[in-house]
Amino acid sequence: MTKKVFIRTFGCQMNEYDSEKMADLLHATHHFVRTDSPDNADVVILNTCSVREKAEDKVYSDLGRLNELKRIKPNLIIAVGGCVASQEGETIIERAPYVDVVFGPQTLHRLPDLILAKETTGQSQMDISFPEIEKFDALPTPEAKGPTAYVSIMEGCSKYCTFCVVPYTRGEEFSRPAQDIVNEIEALVDQGVKEITLLGQNVNAWQTLDEAGNDLDFTWLIEQIHHIDQLQRIRFTTSHPLEFSDRLIDAFGRLPKLMNQVHLPVQSGSDKILAQMKRGYTAKQYIEIINKLKQACPSLSISSDFIIGFPGETEEDFQATLDLIDEVQFDGSYAFIYSPRPGTPAAKLVDNVSAEQKKSRLSRLLQKTDSAHINYSQHMVDTVQDVLVDGFSKRDSTQLRGKTSNNRVINFTGHPRLIGQIIPVKISSIAHFSLRGEVVTSS
């Protein structure tokens, strides 16, 4: 009888990537197949994220429901992975003793052994260590799930922004060897992948040394990947302004496979708040990077992250953020109300911005960024865009779905044989966060 695993993923693309690797690993070692319901599963994994407030509460709430399921299915294995697991550690087993396995982002490759140890000993198992590159060496050959794929090129972060828990849950930065990355991408391309997104908490900090001991940077890595035949698109996320070098900026103007879209978190437009966040740049320096990018690639689409209501943020500070948004005209954004994360330096600051002020500021910011997003979409209407068709529309299974070079989702009518191809599509109308279009056929 085939065993089944259910994986619930929270958070960023890094967690999505890790969940795929967990599924591939359990399939390779124990022939597990994924199921879309925990009720049908032999193993349930919560792959957690601790970036947002109440992340731990959400995990324990989900675990409470899984406990009810385990009473019905006593042999069910419940595992908690990801950043909450790394942050909470033994506390998870203390609060939820029915949890069988706790593992961190860097020890997901040990999951089969942890499950076996639980089944053998009857004791809950935990491994939240940081063994770095061992994780990637132990993973099976990547399996393509469609024409697009994520490839993790580095883990961790060494920036230690005062609000961020990542260095404490995923460890400090370490880069995968270049040849390992290229080999993984080539294996995916051989299976039909056309677009690769390079992943890292601070992806453009990737670095290595050549045989002579010379530094090789992220731009060099992109150049190596650019040479891979049949690969047609390259993206990366998430980048940091401090590592956005002039070499990387110039790459957008000279490497045709590098897509015209960048996600570059700024967090705030106030120099005072940026300094308190320990971001390492000013608003002026950030805007200079954006201006250089637009000069190198005039069609570039730029999105960003914003934290609203950081301790000490005044109305003047918030207005500086709105002014920056007006100047840059972001195509998209992710804005979050600040919440203190346990163990971070910012958690010791007095959170003196009221909940009402935070909600009001978030609403005002979203109104501005949404307006810019819609305006950007309107300028795309009646243009013809190259679209990588990656599957069926999430809302209408009779429609196809794809992405433009600037990473906009577009839905249109077309034959399923178009999936996996890059085709010309004329934009006919816009929805709030997607586009509608028609396939351009040759006459």
Short mmCIF file of C-alpha atoms in Angstrom, two decimals:
data_model
loop_
_atom_site.label_atom_id
_atom_site.label_comp_id
_atom_site.label_asym_id
_atom_site.label_seq_id
_atom_site.Cartn_x
_atom_site.Cartn_y
_atom_site.Cartn_z
CA MET A 1 0.00 0.00 0.00
CA THR A 2 1.37 3.40 -1.04
CA LYS A 3 2.18 5.70 1.85
CA LYS A 4 1.18 9.33 1.65
CA VAL A 5 2.64 12.58 2.98
CA PHE A 6 0.79 15.84 3.48
CA ILE A 7 2.92 19.01 3.64
CA ARG A 8 1.50 22.37 4.70
CA THR A 9 3.85 25.19 3.72
CA PHE A 10 3.96 28.62 5.31
CA GLY A 11 6.03 31.62 4.22
CA CYS A 12 8.40 32.38 1.39
CA GLN A 13 9.66 30.71 -1.77
CA MET A 14 12.51 29.21 0.24
CA ASN A 15 9.96 27.23 2.22
CA GLU A 16 8.16 26.22 -0.97
CA TYR A 17 11.48 24.95 -2.29
CA ASP A 18 12.20 23.08 0.94
CA SER A 19 8.75 21.45 0.89
CA GLU A 20 9.34 20.17 -2.64
CA LYS A 21 12.66 18.73 -1.50
CA MET A 22 11.02 17.02 1.48
CA ALA A 23 8.49 15.40 -0.84
CA ASP A 24 11.20 14.32 -3.30
CA LEU A 25 13.32 12.93 -0.47
CA LEU A 26 10.53 10.88 1.12
CA HIS A 27 9.53 9.58 -2.29
CA ALA A 28 13.12 8.52 -3.03
CA THR A 29 13.67 6.83 0.33
CA HIS A 30 10.21 5.46 1.23
CA HIS A 31 8.13 5.86 -1.97
CA PHE A 32 5.83 8.39 -0.30
CA VAL A 33 3.47 10.31 -2.58
CA ARG A 34 1.94 13.68 -1.74
CA THR A 35 -1.69 14.05 -0.81
CA ASP A 36 -3.75 17.22 -0.57
CA SER A 37 -5.45 16.25 2.69
CA PRO A 38 -3.99 15.39 6.11
CA ASP A 39 -6.89 12.95 6.59
CA ASN A 40 -5.35 10.67 3.95
CA ALA A 41 -1.76 10.98 5.13
CA ASP A 42 0.61 8.66 6.96
CA VAL A 43 2.95 11.58 7.63
CA VAL A 44 1.92 15.20 8.12
CA ILE A 45 4.58 17.92 7.93
CA LEU A 46 4.11 21.55 8.90
CA ASN A 47 6.87 23.52 7.17
CA THR A 48 6.73 26.71 9.19
CA CYS A 49 7.76 30.36 8.91
CA SER A 50 8.47 32.66 11.85
CA VAL A 51 8.66 35.99 10.03
CA ARG A 52 5.14 37.13 10.94
CA GLU A 53 3.54 37.79 14.31
CA LYS A 54 1.69 34.92 15.96
CA ALA A 55 3.45 32.39 13.69
CA GLU A 56 3.99 30.14 16.69
CA ASP A 57 0.33 30.43 17.71
CA LYS A 58 -0.73 29.39 14.22
CA VAL A 59 1.50 26.33 14.40
CA TYR A 60 0.13 25.25 17.78
CA SER A 61 -3.41 25.80 16.56
CA ASP A 62 -2.76 23.52 13.58
CA LEU A 63 -1.10 20.98 15.86
CA GLY A 64 -4.16 20.94 18.08
CA ARG A 65 -6.30 19.90 15.12
CA LEU A 66 -3.75 17.29 14.10
CA ASN A 67 -3.85 15.85 17.61
CA GLU A 68 -7.52 15.09 17.09
CA LEU A 69 -6.62 13.31 13.85
CA LYS A 70 -3.88 11.35 15.61
CA ARG A 71 -6.38 10.02 18.14
CA ILE A 72 -8.22 8.48 15.20
CA LYS A 73 -4.99 7.39 13.46
CA PRO A 74 -2.49 6.61 16.26
CA ASN A 75 0.24 5.63 13.79
CA LEU A 76 0.17 9.02 12.12
CA ILE A 77 3.58 10.74 12.16
CA ILE A 78 3.41 14.48 12.86
CA ALA A 79 6.51 16.53 11.99
CA VAL A 80 7.24 20.22 12.41
CA GLY A 81 9.97 21.76 10.26
CA GLY A 82 11.10 25.19 9.16
CA CYS A 83 11.91 28.35 11.06
CA VAL A 84 9.40 27.98 13.92
CA ALA A 85 10.84 24.53 14.57
CA SER A 86 14.34 26.01 14.65
CA GLN A 87 13.21 28.83 16.93
CA GLU A 88 11.01 26.86 19.32
CA GLY A 89 12.96 23.59 19.45
CA GLU A 90 12.11 21.40 22.43
CA THR A 91 9.28 23.74 23.41
CA ILE A 92 7.21 22.26 20.60
CA ILE A 93 7.47 18.75 22.04
CA GLU A 94 6.88 20.06 25.55
CA ARG A 95 3.69 21.86 24.52
CA ALA A 96 2.59 19.21 22.02
CA PRO A 97 4.05 15.85 23.15
CA TYR A 98 2.21 14.06 20.34
CA VAL A 99 4.59 15.67 17.82
CA ASP A 100 6.95 12.98 16.57
CA VAL A 101 9.67 14.92 14.75
CA VAL A 102 11.05 18.47 14.95
CA PHE A 103 13.64 19.53 12.37
CA GLY A 104 15.15 22.76 11.11
CA PRO A 105 15.58 24.17 7.59
CA GLN A 106 19.13 22.84 7.41
CA THR A 107 18.27 19.31 8.55
CA LEU A 108 15.35 18.45 6.28
CA HIS A 109 17.61 15.90 4.56
CA ARG A 110 17.67 13.93 7.82
CA LEU A 111 13.87 13.65 7.90
CA PRO A 112 13.72 9.97 6.77
CA ASP A 113 16.20 8.98 9.51
CA LEU A 114 14.29 10.99 12.12
CA ILE A 115 11.03 9.28 11.17
CA LEU A 116 12.71 5.86 11.34
CA ALA A 117 14.19 6.68 14.75
CA LYS A 118 10.75 7.67 16.02
CA GLU A 119 9.18 4.46 14.73
CA THR A 120 12.03 2.38 16.18
CA THR A 121 12.35 3.96 19.62
CA GLY A 122 8.88 5.39 20.15
CA GLN A 123 10.55 8.63 21.28
CA SER A 124 10.06 12.04 19.69
CA GLN A 125 13.05 13.13 17.61
CA MET A 126 14.59 16.59 17.14
CA ASP A 127 17.42 17.96 15.02
CA ILE A 128 17.62 21.73 14.55
CA SER A 129 21.37 22.00 13.94
CA PHE A 130 23.05 23.95 11.11
CA PRO A 131 25.18 21.49 9.08
CA GLU A 132 25.29 23.86 6.04
CA ILE A 133 26.12 22.24 2.69
CA GLU A 134 25.40 18.66 3.84
CA LYS A 135 21.70 19.31 3.22
CA PHE A 136 22.18 19.81 -0.52
CA ASP A 137 24.59 16.90 -0.90
CA ALA A 138 22.01 14.53 0.58
CA LEU A 139 19.03 15.55 -1.56
CA PRO A 140 17.89 13.41 -4.51
CA THR A 141 18.16 14.45 -8.15
CA PRO A 142 15.70 17.32 -8.70
CA GLU A 143 12.43 16.46 -10.39
CA ALA A 144 10.74 19.08 -12.56
CA LYS A 145 7.11 19.87 -11.74
CA GLY A 146 6.52 22.07 -14.80
CA PRO A 147 8.31 24.61 -17.01
CA THR A 148 9.46 26.72 -14.05
CA ALA A 149 11.56 25.74 -11.04
CA TYR A 150 13.24 27.18 -7.96
CA VAL A 151 16.89 26.48 -7.20
CA SER A 152 18.36 27.42 -3.85
CA ILE A 153 21.88 28.81 -4.26
CA MET A 154 22.58 29.86 -0.67
CA GLU A 155 21.11 29.70 2.81
CA GLY A 156 20.99 31.92 5.85
CA CYS A 157 21.76 35.59 6.29
CA SER A 158 24.55 37.52 8.00
CA LYS A 159 23.02 41.00 7.86
CA TYR A 160 21.35 40.78 11.29
CA CYS A 161 18.71 43.42 10.60
CA THR A 162 17.28 44.27 14.01
CA PHE A 163 13.75 43.08 13.13
CA CYS A 164 14.66 39.81 11.41
CA VAL A 165 14.76 36.32 12.88
CA VAL A 166 16.31 34.58 9.84
CA PRO A 167 19.97 34.54 11.04
CA TYR A 168 18.80 32.81 14.21
CA THR A 169 16.56 30.23 12.51
CA ARG A 170 18.48 29.51 9.29
CA GLY A 171 22.01 30.44 10.37
CA GLU A 172 24.57 32.69 8.74
CA GLU A 173 25.13 32.96 5.00
CA PHE A 174 26.77 30.11 3.14
CA SER A 175 26.91 29.65 -0.62
CA ARG A 176 26.47 26.43 -2.55
CA PRO A 177 29.29 25.46 -4.91
CA ALA A 178 28.75 26.87 -8.39
CA GLN A 179 29.08 23.53 -10.16
CA ASP A 180 26.43 21.96 -7.90
CA ILE A 181 24.04 24.77 -8.81
CA VAL A 182 24.76 24.45 -12.53
CA ASN A 183 24.34 20.67 -12.37
CA GLU A 184 20.94 21.01 -10.67
CA ILE A 185 19.76 23.53 -13.24
CA GLU A 186 20.98 21.40 -16.15
CA ALA A 187 19.10 18.39 -14.71
CA LEU A 188 15.91 20.47 -14.53
CA VAL A 189 16.36 21.89 -18.03
CA ASP A 190 16.80 18.35 -19.37
CA GLN A 191 13.29 17.68 -17.97
CA GLY A 192 11.78 20.64 -19.83
CA VAL A 193 12.24 23.54 -17.40
CA LYS A 194 12.47 26.86 -19.25
CA GLU A 195 12.68 29.29 -16.31
CA ILE A 196 14.79 29.16 -13.16
CA THR A 197 14.39 31.35 -10.07
CA LEU A 198 17.53 31.48 -7.93
CA LEU A 199 16.67 31.55 -4.23
CA GLY A 200 18.34 32.80 -1.09
CA GLN A 201 17.48 34.88 1.96
CA ASN A 202 20.08 37.29 0.61
CA VAL A 203 20.56 35.80 -2.83
CA ASN A 204 22.87 38.40 -4.35
CA ALA A 205 25.41 37.86 -1.54
CA TRP A 206 26.34 34.52 -3.15
CA GLN A 207 30.10 34.23 -3.57
CA THR A 208 32.91 31.75 -4.04
CA LEU A 209 36.60 31.61 -4.94
CA ASP A 210 38.20 30.38 -8.13
CA GLU A 211 41.24 28.08 -8.17
CA ALA A 212 43.57 31.08 -7.90
CA GLY A 213 41.74 32.38 -4.84
CA ASN A 214 39.99 35.24 -6.66
CA ASP A 215 36.49 36.30 -5.61
CA LEU A 216 33.62 35.24 -7.86
CA ASP A 217 30.33 37.02 -7.26
CA PHE A 218 26.63 36.54 -7.94
CA THR A 219 26.84 38.20 -11.34
CA TRP A 220 29.52 35.69 -12.37
CA LEU A 221 27.19 32.86 -11.34
CA ILE A 222 24.35 34.29 -13.42
CA GLU A 223 26.72 34.48 -16.39
CA GLN A 224 27.55 30.77 -15.99
CA ILE A 225 23.87 29.86 -15.80
CA HIS A 226 23.18 32.08 -18.81
CA HIS A 227 25.33 29.73 -20.93
CA ILE A 228 23.06 26.72 -20.29
CA ASP A 229 21.40 25.70 -23.55
CA GLN A 230 17.59 25.51 -23.62
CA LEU A 231 17.28 27.59 -20.43
CA GLN A 232 15.38 30.68 -21.51
CA ARG A 233 14.66 32.69 -18.38
CA ILE A 234 16.54 33.55 -15.17
CA ARG A 235 15.09 35.28 -12.11
CA PHE A 236 16.26 35.67 -8.51
CA THR A 237 14.84 36.54 -5.10
CA THR A 238 15.26 37.94 -2.50
CA SER A 239 18.02 40.48 -2.98
CA HIS A 240 19.52 43.05 -0.61
CA PRO A 241 20.46 46.62 -1.62
CA LEU A 242 23.92 46.33 -0.04
CA GLU A 243 24.95 43.59 -2.50
CA PHE A 244 23.31 45.12 -5.56
CA SER A 245 26.57 45.90 -7.33
CA ASP A 246 27.06 47.89 -10.52
CA ARG A 247 28.08 44.61 -12.20
CA LEU A 248 24.73 43.08 -11.31
CA ILE A 249 22.89 46.20 -12.46
CA ASP A 250 24.71 46.14 -15.81
CA ALA A 251 23.76 42.46 -16.26
CA PHE A 252 20.12 43.49 -16.75
CA GLY A 253 21.14 45.40 -19.84
CA ARG A 254 23.38 42.77 -21.41
CA LEU A 255 22.04 39.31 -20.48
CA PRO A 256 18.82 38.62 -22.42
CA LYS A 257 17.87 35.59 -20.31
CA LEU A 258 17.86 37.70 -17.13
CA MET A 259 14.26 38.82 -16.86
CA ASN A 260 13.27 42.48 -16.54
CA GLN A 261 11.93 42.21 -13.01
CA VAL A 262 13.56 42.80 -9.61
CA HIS A 263 12.29 42.41 -6.07
CA LEU A 264 14.42 44.70 -3.91
CA PRO A 265 13.16 45.21 -0.33
CA VAL A 266 13.59 48.74 1.02
CA GLN A 267 11.48 48.37 4.24
CA SER A 268 11.26 52.15 4.90
CA GLY A 269 11.90 55.50 3.26
CA SER A 270 13.10 57.09 6.49
CA ASP A 271 16.85 57.19 7.09
CA LYS A 272 16.24 57.20 10.83
CA ILE A 273 14.17 54.03 10.68
CA LEU A 274 16.55 52.37 8.21
CA ALA A 275 19.40 53.00 10.66
CA GLN A 276 17.38 51.55 13.55
CA MET A 277 16.62 48.53 11.37
CA LYS A 278 20.36 48.20 10.66
CA ARG A 279 19.75 48.05 6.92
CA GLY A 280 23.07 49.69 6.04
CA TYR A 281 21.87 52.16 3.38
CA THR A 282 19.94 55.42 3.11
CA ALA A 283 16.82 56.14 1.09
CA LYS A 284 18.94 58.19 -1.32
CA GLN A 285 21.33 55.27 -1.85
CA TYR A 286 18.40 52.94 -2.51
CA ILE A 287 16.93 55.32 -5.08
CA GLU A 288 20.33 55.61 -6.78
CA ILE A 289 20.33 51.82 -7.26
CA ILE A 290 16.82 51.97 -8.74
CA ASN A 291 17.77 54.78 -11.13
CA LYS A 292 20.81 52.83 -12.32
CA LEU A 293 18.63 49.75 -12.87
CA LYS A 294 16.09 51.73 -14.90
CA GLN A 295 18.89 53.18 -16.98
CA ALA A 296 20.34 49.73 -17.65
CA CYS A 297 16.91 48.22 -18.39
CA PRO A 298 14.16 50.82 -19.07
CA SER A 299 11.42 48.17 -19.11
CA LEU A 300 12.35 46.89 -15.65
CA SER A 301 9.54 46.11 -13.22
CA ILE A 302 10.44 46.72 -9.56
CA SER A 303 8.71 45.46 -6.43
CA SER A 304 9.63 45.85 -2.78
CA ASP A 305 8.86 45.08 0.87
CA PHE A 306 7.75 47.58 3.51
CA ILE A 307 7.49 47.31 7.28
CA ILE A 308 4.87 49.64 8.75
CA GLY A 309 4.98 50.96 12.31
CA PHE A 310 8.53 50.02 13.29
CA PRO A 311 9.25 51.26 16.86
CA GLY A 312 9.82 55.02 16.81
CA GLU A 313 8.22 55.56 13.39
CA THR A 314 6.66 59.02 13.35
CA GLU A 315 4.22 60.42 10.83
CA GLU A 316 7.18 62.21 9.25
CA ASP A 317 9.05 58.90 8.92
CA PHE A 318 6.03 57.28 7.32
CA GLN A 319 5.61 60.20 4.92
CA ALA A 320 9.22 59.64 3.83
CA THR A 321 8.20 56.09 2.86
CA LEU A 322 5.25 57.39 0.85
CA ASP A 323 7.55 59.91 -0.86
CA LEU A 324 9.94 57.12 -1.82
CA ILE A 325 7.04 55.13 -3.28
CA ASP A 326 5.99 58.15 -5.34
CA GLU A 327 9.51 58.54 -6.69
CA VAL A 328 10.18 54.89 -7.53
CA GLN A 329 6.66 53.91 -8.70
CA PHE A 330 6.91 50.24 -7.72
CA ASP A 331 5.07 47.72 -9.84
CA GLY A 332 4.22 45.65 -6.77
CA SER A 333 4.84 45.50 -3.04
CA TYR A 334 4.46 43.44 0.09
CA ALA A 335 3.69 45.56 3.15
CA PHE A 336 3.46 44.25 6.70
CA ILE A 337 2.66 45.75 10.05
CA TYR A 338 5.67 45.48 12.34
CA SER A 339 5.54 42.83 15.00
CA PRO A 340 8.42 41.99 17.36
CA ARG A 341 10.07 38.63 16.72
CA PRO A 342 11.42 36.83 19.80
CA GLY A 343 15.19 37.00 20.17
CA THR A 344 15.74 39.91 17.78
CA PRO A 345 17.26 43.24 18.91
CA ALA A 346 14.15 45.16 17.84
CA ALA A 347 12.06 43.09 20.26
CA LYS A 348 13.74 45.06 23.07
CA LEU A 349 12.58 48.40 21.65
CA VAL A 350 9.46 50.11 22.93
CA ASP A 351 6.74 49.42 20.38
CA ASN A 352 5.29 52.92 20.65
CA VAL A 353 3.24 53.04 17.45
CA SER A 354 -0.38 52.26 18.24
CA ALA A 355 -2.28 49.49 16.48
CA GLU A 356 -4.66 52.10 15.07
CA GLN A 357 -1.77 54.09 13.61
CA LYS A 358 -0.24 50.98 12.08
CA LYS A 359 -3.49 49.93 10.44
CA SER A 360 -4.14 53.43 9.13
CA ARG A 361 -0.64 53.75 7.69
CA LEU A 362 -0.80 50.30 6.11
CA SER A 363 -4.10 51.21 4.44
CA ARG A 364 -2.66 54.46 3.09
CA LEU A 365 0.45 52.73 1.79
CA LEU A 366 -1.48 49.93 0.11
CA GLN A 367 -3.77 52.45 -1.55
CA LYS A 368 -0.73 54.13 -3.07
CA THR A 369 1.11 50.95 -4.11
CA ASP A 370 -2.05 49.32 -5.49
CA SER A 371 -2.70 52.43 -7.56
CA ALA A 372 0.83 52.26 -8.98
CA HIS A 373 0.38 48.56 -9.72
CA ILE A 374 -2.87 49.17 -11.61
CA ASN A 375 -1.33 52.07 -13.50
CA TYR A 376 1.54 49.81 -14.56
CA SER A 377 -0.95 47.19 -15.74
CA GLN A 378 -2.92 49.74 -17.74
CA HIS A 379 0.23 50.68 -19.64
CA MET A 380 0.58 47.02 -20.65
CA VAL A 381 -2.89 46.84 -22.25
CA ASP A 382 -2.71 46.47 -26.04
CA THR A 383 0.95 45.46 -25.89
CA VAL A 384 2.20 42.05 -26.98
CA GLN A 385 4.15 40.19 -24.30
CA ASP A 386 6.23 37.03 -24.40
CA VAL A 387 4.47 34.66 -22.00
CA LEU A 388 5.78 31.41 -20.54
CA VAL A 389 2.72 29.18 -20.24
CA ASP A 390 3.07 27.30 -16.97
CA GLY A 391 -0.32 25.63 -16.50
CA PHE A 392 -4.01 26.20 -16.05
CA SER A 393 -5.63 29.24 -14.44
CA LYS A 394 -6.22 28.81 -10.72
CA ARG A 395 -9.74 30.25 -10.97
CA ASP A 396 -10.85 28.79 -14.30
CA SER A 397 -9.48 25.42 -15.34
CA THR A 398 -10.59 26.05 -18.94
CA GLN A 399 -8.11 28.91 -19.18
CA LEU A 400 -4.32 28.79 -19.44
CA ARG A 401 -2.01 30.71 -17.16
CA GLY A 402 1.41 32.16 -17.79
CA LYS A 403 3.86 34.87 -16.81
CA THR A 404 5.25 37.78 -18.75
CA SER A 405 8.95 38.56 -18.69
CA ASN A 406 8.26 41.15 -15.97
CA ASN A 407 6.57 38.46 -13.87
CA ARG A 408 2.94 39.47 -14.31
CA VAL A 409 0.34 36.68 -14.26
CA ILE A 410 -1.85 36.51 -17.36
CA ASN A 411 -4.84 34.26 -18.09
CA PHE A 412 -6.02 33.47 -21.61
CA THR A 413 -7.76 30.91 -23.81
CA GLY A 414 -5.49 28.37 -25.46
CA HIS A 415 -4.79 24.72 -26.14
CA PRO A 416 -3.08 22.73 -23.33
CA ARG A 417 -0.27 21.84 -25.74
CA LEU A 418 0.96 25.42 -25.26
CA ILE A 419 2.00 24.62 -21.67
CA GLY A 420 5.76 24.84 -21.41
CA GLN A 421 6.11 27.16 -24.41
CA ILE A 422 6.91 30.87 -24.61
CA ILE A 423 4.32 32.48 -26.85
CA PRO A 424 3.22 36.01 -27.82
CA VAL A 425 0.07 37.16 -26.02
CA LYS A 426 -1.68 40.51 -26.51
CA ILE A 427 -2.89 42.08 -23.27
CA SER A 428 -6.60 42.86 -23.60
CA SER A 429 -7.64 43.90 -20.07
CA ILE A 430 -6.56 43.94 -16.44
CA ALA A 431 -7.78 42.48 -13.19
CA HIS A 432 -6.50 43.68 -9.83
CA PHE A 433 -3.48 41.38 -9.66
CA SER A 434 -3.50 39.70 -13.05
CA LEU A 435 -3.98 40.35 -16.74
CA ARG A 436 -6.22 38.98 -19.47
CA GLY A 437 -5.00 38.38 -22.99
CA GLU A 438 -5.33 36.65 -26.33
CA VAL A 439 -2.79 34.45 -28.08
CA VAL A 440 -1.26 36.16 -31.10
CA THR A 441 -1.46 33.84 -34.08
CA SER A 442 0.50 34.28 -37.26
CA SER A 443 -1.65 35.20 -40.24
#
